[in-house]
Coordinates of N, CA, C and O in Angstrom, one line a residue:
Q1 N -7.2 51.9 27.8 CA -6.5 52.4 28.9 C -5.5 53.4 28.5 O -4.9 53.4 27.5
V2 N -5.3 54.5 29.4 CA -4.4 55.6 29.1 C -3.1 55.3 29.9 O -3.1 54.9 31.1
Q3 N -2.0 55.6 29.3 CA -0.7 55.6 29.9 C -0.3 57.0 30.3 O -0.4 57.9 29.6
L4 N 0.3 57.1 31.5 CA 0.7 58.4 32.1 C 2.1 58.4 32.5 O 2.6 57.4 33.2
V5 N 2.9 59.4 32.2 CA 4.3 59.5 32.5 C 4.6 60.9 33.1 O 4.5 61.9 32.4
E6 N 5.0 60.9 34.4 CA 5.3 62.2 35.1 C 6.8 62.5 34.9 O 7.6 61.6 34.7
S7 N 7.1 63.8 34.9 CA 8.4 64.3 34.8 C 8.5 65.7 35.5 O 7.5 66.3 35.8
G8 N 9.7 66.1 35.8 CA 9.9 67.4 36.4 C 10.3 67.4 37.9 O 10.7 68.4 38.5
G9 N 10.3 66.2 38.5 CA 10.7 66.2 39.9 C 12.1 66.5 40.1 O 13.0 66.1 39.3
A10 N 12.5 67.1 41.3 CA 13.8 67.5 41.5 C 14.0 67.8 43.0 O 13.0 67.8 43.8
S11 N 15.2 68.2 43.4 CA 15.5 68.7 44.7 C 15.7 70.2 44.7 O 16.5 70.7 43.9
V12 N 14.9 70.9 45.5 CA 15.0 72.3 45.5 C 15.0 72.8 47.0 O 14.7 72.1 47.9
Q13 N 15.4 74.1 47.1 CA 15.5 74.7 48.5 C 14.1 75.2 48.9 O 13.3 75.6 48.0
S14 N 13.9 75.3 50.1 CA 12.6 75.9 50.7 C 12.4 77.3 50.1 O 13.3 78.1 50.0
G15 N 11.2 77.5 49.6 CA 10.8 78.8 49.0 C 11.0 78.8 47.5 O 10.5 79.7 46.8
G16 N 11.5 77.7 46.9 CA 11.7 77.6 45.5 C 10.5 77.2 44.8 O 9.4 76.9 45.3
S17 N 10.6 77.1 43.4 CA 9.5 76.7 42.6 C 9.9 75.5 41.7 O 11.0 75.3 41.4
L18 N 8.8 74.8 41.3 CA 9.0 73.6 40.4 C 7.7 73.4 39.6 O 6.6 73.6 40.1
T19 N 7.9 72.9 38.4 CA 6.7 72.5 37.6 C 6.8 71.0 37.2 O 7.8 70.6 36.6
L20 N 5.7 70.3 37.5 CA 5.6 68.9 37.1 C 4.8 68.8 35.9 O 3.8 69.5 35.7
S21 N 5.1 67.8 35.1 CA 4.3 67.5 33.9 C 3.9 66.0 33.9 O 4.6 65.2 34.4
C22 N 2.8 65.8 33.2 CA 2.2 64.4 33.1 C 1.8 64.3 31.6 O 0.8 64.9 31.2
A23 N 2.5 63.5 30.9 CA 2.2 63.2 29.5 C 1.3 62.0 29.4 O 1.6 60.9 29.9
A24 N 0.2 62.1 28.7 CA -0.8 61.0 28.5 C -0.8 60.5 27.1 O -0.6 61.3 26.1
S25 N -1.0 59.2 26.9 CA -1.0 58.6 25.6 C -2.3 58.6 24.9 O -2.4 58.5 23.7
A26 N -3.4 58.8 25.7 CA -4.7 58.7 25.2 C -5.0 59.9 24.2 O -4.7 61.1 24.5
V27 N -5.6 59.6 23.1 CA -6.0 60.6 22.1 C -7.3 61.3 22.6 O -7.6 62.4 22.1
T28 N -8.0 60.7 23.6 CA -9.2 61.2 24.2 C -8.8 61.9 25.5 O -9.7 61.8 26.4
F29 N -7.7 62.5 25.7 CA -7.2 63.1 26.9 C -8.2 64.0 27.5 O -8.5 64.1 28.7
S30 N -8.9 64.8 26.6 CA -9.8 65.8 27.0 C -11.1 65.2 27.7 O -11.8 65.9 28.4
A31 N -11.3 63.9 27.5 CA -12.5 63.2 28.1 C -12.2 62.8 29.5 O -13.1 62.2 30.2
Y32 N -11.0 62.9 30.0 CA -10.6 62.5 31.4 C -10.6 63.6 32.4 O -10.2 64.7 32.1
C33 N -11.0 63.3 33.6 CA -10.8 64.1 34.8 C -9.4 63.8 35.3 O -9.1 62.6 35.5
M34 N -8.6 64.8 35.6 CA -7.2 64.6 35.9 C -6.9 65.1 37.3 O -7.5 66.1 37.8
A35 N -5.9 64.5 38.0 CA -5.6 64.9 39.3 C -4.1 64.6 39.6 O -3.5 63.7 39.0
W36 N -3.6 65.3 40.6 CA -2.2 65.0 41.2 C -2.4 64.5 42.6 O -3.1 65.1 43.4
F37 N -1.7 63.4 42.9 CA -1.7 62.9 44.3 C -0.2 63.0 44.7 O 0.7 63.1 43.9
R38 N 0.0 62.8 46.1 CA 1.4 62.7 46.6 C 1.4 61.8 47.8 O 0.4 61.6 48.5
Q39 N 2.6 61.2 48.0 CA 2.7 60.3 49.1 C 4.1 60.5 49.7 O 5.1 60.3 49.0
A40 N 4.2 60.9 51.0 CA 5.4 61.0 51.7 C 5.7 59.8 52.5 O 4.8 59.0 52.8
P41 N 7.0 59.5 52.8 CA 7.3 58.3 53.6 C 6.5 58.2 54.9 O 6.4 59.1 55.6
G42 N 5.9 57.0 55.1 CA 5.1 56.8 56.3 C 3.7 57.4 56.3 O 3.0 57.3 57.3
K43 N 3.3 58.1 55.2 CA 2.0 58.7 55.2 C 1.1 58.2 54.1 O 1.6 57.5 53.2
E44 N -0.2 58.4 54.2 CA -1.1 57.9 53.2 C -1.0 58.8 52.0 O -0.7 60.0 52.0
R45 N -1.4 58.2 50.8 CA -1.5 59.0 49.6 C -2.6 60.0 49.7 O -3.7 59.7 50.2
E46 N -2.4 61.3 49.3 CA -3.4 62.3 49.4 C -3.6 63.0 48.1 O -2.6 63.2 47.3
G47 N -4.8 63.4 47.8 CA -5.1 64.2 46.6 C -4.6 65.6 46.8 O -4.9 66.3 47.8
V48 N -3.9 66.1 45.9 CA -3.3 67.5 45.9 C -4.1 68.5 45.1 O -4.5 69.6 45.6
A49 N -4.5 68.1 43.9 CA -5.2 69.0 43.0 C -6.0 68.2 42.0 O -5.5 67.2 41.6
G50 N -7.1 68.7 41.5 CA -7.8 68.1 40.4 C -8.4 69.1 39.5 O -8.7 70.2 39.8
I51 N -8.6 68.6 38.2 CA -9.2 69.5 37.2 C -10.1 68.6 36.3 O -9.7 67.6 35.8
T52 N -11.3 69.0 36.1 CA -12.3 68.2 35.4 C -12.2 68.5 33.9 O -11.5 69.4 33.5
R53 N -13.0 67.8 33.2 CA -13.1 68.0 31.7 C -13.6 69.4 31.4 O -13.2 70.0 30.4
A54 N -14.4 70.0 32.3 CA -15.0 71.3 32.1 C -14.1 72.4 32.6 O -14.4 73.6 32.5
G55 N -13.0 72.0 33.3 CA -12.1 73.0 33.8 C -12.3 73.4 35.3 O -11.7 74.4 35.8
N56 N -13.2 72.7 36.0 CA -13.4 72.9 37.4 C -12.2 72.5 38.2 O -11.6 71.5 38.0
L57 N -11.7 73.4 39.1 CA -10.5 73.2 39.9 C -10.7 73.0 41.3 O -11.6 73.6 41.9
R58 N -9.9 72.1 41.9 CA -10.0 71.8 43.4 C -8.6 71.6 43.9 O -7.8 71.0 43.2
Y59 N -8.3 72.1 45.1 CA -7.0 72.0 45.8 C -7.2 71.6 47.2 O -8.2 72.0 47.9
T60 N -6.3 70.8 47.7 CA -6.3 70.5 49.2 C -5.8 71.8 49.9 O -5.0 72.6 49.3
D61 N -6.3 72.0 51.1 CA -6.0 73.3 51.8 C -4.5 73.5 52.0 O -4.0 74.7 52.0
A62 N -3.7 72.5 52.1 CA -2.3 72.6 52.3 C -1.5 73.3 51.2 O -0.4 73.8 51.4
V63 N -2.1 73.3 49.9 CA -1.4 73.9 48.8 C -2.1 75.0 48.2 O -1.6 75.6 47.2
K64 N -3.3 75.4 48.7 CA -4.1 76.5 48.1 C -3.2 77.8 48.2 O -2.7 78.1 49.2
G65 N -3.2 78.5 47.0 CA -2.5 79.7 47.0 C -1.0 79.5 46.6 O -0.3 80.5 46.2
R66 N -0.5 78.3 46.6 CA 0.9 78.0 46.2 C 1.0 77.2 44.9 O 1.9 77.3 44.2
F67 N 0.1 76.2 44.8 CA 0.1 75.3 43.6 C -1.0 75.7 42.6 O -2.1 76.1 43.0
T68 N -0.7 75.4 41.3 CA -1.7 75.6 40.3 C -1.7 74.4 39.3 O -0.7 74.0 38.8
I69 N -2.9 73.8 39.2 CA -3.1 72.7 38.3 C -3.6 73.2 36.9 O -4.5 74.1 36.9
S70 N -3.2 72.7 35.8 CA -3.7 73.1 34.5 C -3.5 71.9 33.5 O -2.8 71.0 33.8
R71 N -4.2 72.1 32.4 CA -4.1 71.0 31.4 C -4.0 71.7 30.0 O -4.6 72.7 29.7
D72 N -3.3 71.0 29.1 CA -3.3 71.4 27.7 C -3.8 70.2 26.9 O -3.0 69.3 26.6
N73 N -5.0 70.3 26.5 CA -5.6 69.1 25.8 C -5.0 68.9 24.4 O -5.0 67.7 24.0
A74 N -4.5 69.9 23.8 CA -3.9 69.8 22.5 C -2.6 69.0 22.6 O -2.2 68.3 21.6
K75 N -1.9 69.1 23.7 CA -0.7 68.4 24.0 C -0.9 67.1 24.8 O 0.1 66.4 25.1
S76 N -2.1 66.9 25.2 CA -2.4 65.7 26.1 C -1.5 65.7 27.3 O -0.9 64.7 27.7
T77 N -1.4 66.9 28.0 CA -0.4 67.0 29.1 C -1.1 67.7 30.3 O -1.8 68.7 30.1
L78 N -0.8 67.3 31.5 CA -1.3 67.8 32.7 C -0.1 68.5 33.4 O 1.0 67.9 33.3
Y79 N -0.3 69.6 34.1 CA 0.8 70.3 34.8 C 0.4 70.6 36.2 O -0.7 70.7 36.6
L80 N 1.5 70.7 37.0 CA 1.3 71.2 38.4 C 2.4 72.2 38.7 O 3.6 71.8 38.8
Q81 N 2.1 73.5 38.7 CA 3.1 74.5 39.1 C 3.1 74.7 40.6 O 2.1 74.9 41.2
M82 N 4.3 74.6 41.2 CA 4.4 74.6 42.6 C 5.3 75.8 43.0 O 6.5 75.8 42.6
N83 N 4.8 76.7 43.8 CA 5.6 77.8 44.2 C 5.7 77.8 45.8 O 4.9 77.1 46.4
S84 N 6.6 78.6 46.3 CA 6.8 78.7 47.7 C 6.9 77.4 48.4 O 6.2 77.1 49.4
L85 N 7.7 76.5 47.8 CA 7.8 75.1 48.3 C 8.3 75.0 49.8 O 9.1 75.8 50.2
K86 N 7.7 74.1 50.5 CA 8.1 73.9 51.9 C 8.6 72.4 52.1 O 8.3 71.6 51.3
P87 N 9.4 72.2 53.1 CA 9.9 70.8 53.3 C 8.8 69.8 53.4 O 9.0 68.7 53.0
E88 N 7.6 70.2 54.0 CA 6.5 69.3 54.1 C 5.9 68.9 52.7 O 5.0 68.0 52.7
D89 N 6.3 69.6 51.6 CA 5.8 69.2 50.3 C 6.6 68.0 49.7 O 6.3 67.5 48.7
T90 N 7.7 67.6 50.4 CA 8.5 66.5 50.0 C 7.7 65.2 49.9 O 7.1 64.8 50.9
A91 N 7.7 64.6 48.7 CA 6.9 63.4 48.5 C 7.1 62.9 47.1 O 7.7 63.6 46.2
V92 N 6.6 61.7 46.8 CA 6.5 61.2 45.4 C 5.2 61.7 44.9 O 4.1 61.5 45.5
Y93 N 5.2 62.4 43.8 CA 4.0 63.0 43.2 C 3.5 62.1 42.0 O 4.3 61.7 41.1
Y94 N 2.2 61.8 42.0 CA 1.6 60.9 41.0 C 0.5 61.6 40.2 O -0.3 62.4 40.8
C95 N 0.5 61.4 38.9 CA -0.5 61.8 38.0 C -1.6 60.7 37.9 O -1.3 59.5 37.9
A96 N -2.9 61.1 37.9 CA -3.9 60.1 37.9 C -5.1 60.6 37.0 O -5.3 61.8 36.9
A97 N -5.8 59.6 36.3 CA -6.8 59.9 35.4 C -8.1 59.1 35.7 O -8.0 57.9 36.0
S98 N -9.2 59.7 35.5 CA -10.5 59.1 35.7 C -11.5 59.4 34.5 O -11.5 60.6 34.1
P99 N -12.2 58.4 34.0 CA -13.2 58.7 33.0 C -14.5 59.3 33.6 O -15.3 59.8 32.8
D100 N -14.6 59.4 34.9 CA -15.7 60.0 35.6 C -15.3 61.2 36.3 O -14.2 61.6 36.4
Y101 N -16.3 61.9 36.8 CA -16.1 63.1 37.6 C -15.2 62.8 38.8 O -15.4 61.8 39.5
C102 N -14.1 63.6 39.1 CA -13.1 63.2 40.0 C -12.9 64.2 41.2 O -11.9 64.0 42.0
V103 N -13.7 65.2 41.3 CA -13.6 66.1 42.4 C -14.9 66.4 43.1 O -16.0 66.0 42.5
Y104 N -14.9 66.9 44.3 CA -16.1 67.3 45.0 C -15.8 68.7 45.6 O -14.8 69.3 45.4
N105 N -16.8 69.1 46.4 CA -16.7 70.5 47.0 C -15.4 70.8 47.7 O -14.8 71.9 47.6
N106 N -14.9 69.8 48.5 CA -13.7 70.0 49.3 C -12.4 69.5 48.8 O -11.4 69.7 49.4
G107 N -12.4 69.0 47.6 CA -11.1 68.6 47.0 C -11.2 67.5 46.0 O -12.2 67.4 45.2
V108 N -10.2 66.6 46.0 CA -10.2 65.5 45.0 C -10.8 64.2 45.7 O -10.6 64.0 46.8
L109 N -11.5 63.4 44.9 CA -12.1 62.2 45.3 C -11.0 61.2 45.7 O -9.8 61.4 45.2
P110 N -11.3 60.2 46.5 CA -10.2 59.2 46.9 C -9.6 58.5 45.8 O -10.2 58.4 44.7
D111 N -8.4 58.0 46.0 CA -7.6 57.4 44.9 C -8.3 56.2 44.3 O -7.9 55.8 43.1
R112 N -9.2 55.5 45.0 CA -9.9 54.4 44.4 C -10.8 54.7 43.2 O -11.2 53.9 42.4
N113 N -11.0 56.0 43.0 CA -11.8 56.5 41.9 C -11.0 56.7 40.6 O -11.6 57.0 39.6
F114 N -9.7 56.5 40.7 CA -8.8 56.7 39.6 C -8.2 55.4 39.1 O -7.4 54.8 39.8
P115 N -8.7 54.9 37.9 CA -8.1 53.6 37.4 C -6.8 53.7 36.7 O -6.1 52.7 36.5
H116 N -6.3 54.9 36.4 CA -5.1 55.1 35.6 C -4.1 56.0 36.4 O -4.4 57.0 36.9
W117 N -2.8 55.5 36.5 CA -1.8 56.1 37.3 C -0.5 56.2 36.6 O -0.1 55.3 35.8
G118 N 0.3 57.2 36.9 CA 1.7 57.3 36.4 C 2.6 56.6 37.4 O 2.2 56.1 38.4
Q119 N 3.9 56.6 37.1 CA 4.9 55.9 37.9 C 5.4 56.8 39.1 O 6.0 56.2 40.0
G120 N 5.1 58.0 39.1 CA 5.5 58.9 40.1 C 6.8 59.6 39.8 O 7.7 59.1 39.1
T121 N 7.0 60.8 40.4 CA 8.2 61.6 40.3 C 8.6 62.2 41.7 O 7.7 62.7 42.4
Q122 N 9.8 62.1 42.1 CA 10.2 62.5 43.4 C 10.5 64.0 43.5 O 11.2 64.6 42.7
V123 N 9.8 64.7 44.5 CA 10.1 66.1 44.8 C 10.6 66.2 46.2 O 10.1 65.7 47.2
T124 N 11.8 66.8 46.3 CA 12.5 66.9 47.6 C 12.7 68.4 47.9 O 13.4 69.1 47.1
V125 N 12.2 68.9 49.0 CA 12.4 70.3 49.4 C 13.3 70.4 50.7 O 12.9 69.8 51.7
S126 N 14.4 71.0 50.6 CA 15.3 71.1 51.7 C 15.3 72.5 52.3 O 15.0 73.5 51.6
S127 N 15.7 72.6 53.6 CA 15.7 73.9 54.3 C 17.2 74.4 54.4 O 17.4 75.5 54.6

C-alpha cells in the first residue's frame, strides 16, 4: 500500500494562485495512476484532475484552463498548480492513487476506483 501526504493548502484571495503537492511513499510511484479530488462543505467529493502512468491528462470542466496536474516520478510527487482561483474552488483537496487506469474521456473515474488516499489539505479562496 502507498502512503500519500498532501501539502500546500492555504487561504488566498480571489484571482490568486496556489500549488498543492502530494508526496508518495511508494518506490513504484510511476506505476500508479494519480488524481486530485476535492470536497466542499455539503457537497459530494468530485474528481478535479487525473494523470496516468503514460501522462494522459484529464480535467473537470470547472477547472480547465486554470489548473494543471503534473507528476515528478523521480521525486515520487504529484502536483496541482491552481491559477485564477475563485471562491467556488474552496474545498478540502485530496490526493488519490490507483494501480489501474483512473481516467476516461470526460474526466476522472469515481472515487471508488482509488484504494489509496491522502489526509487532505484545505484551500480557502476569499473575495
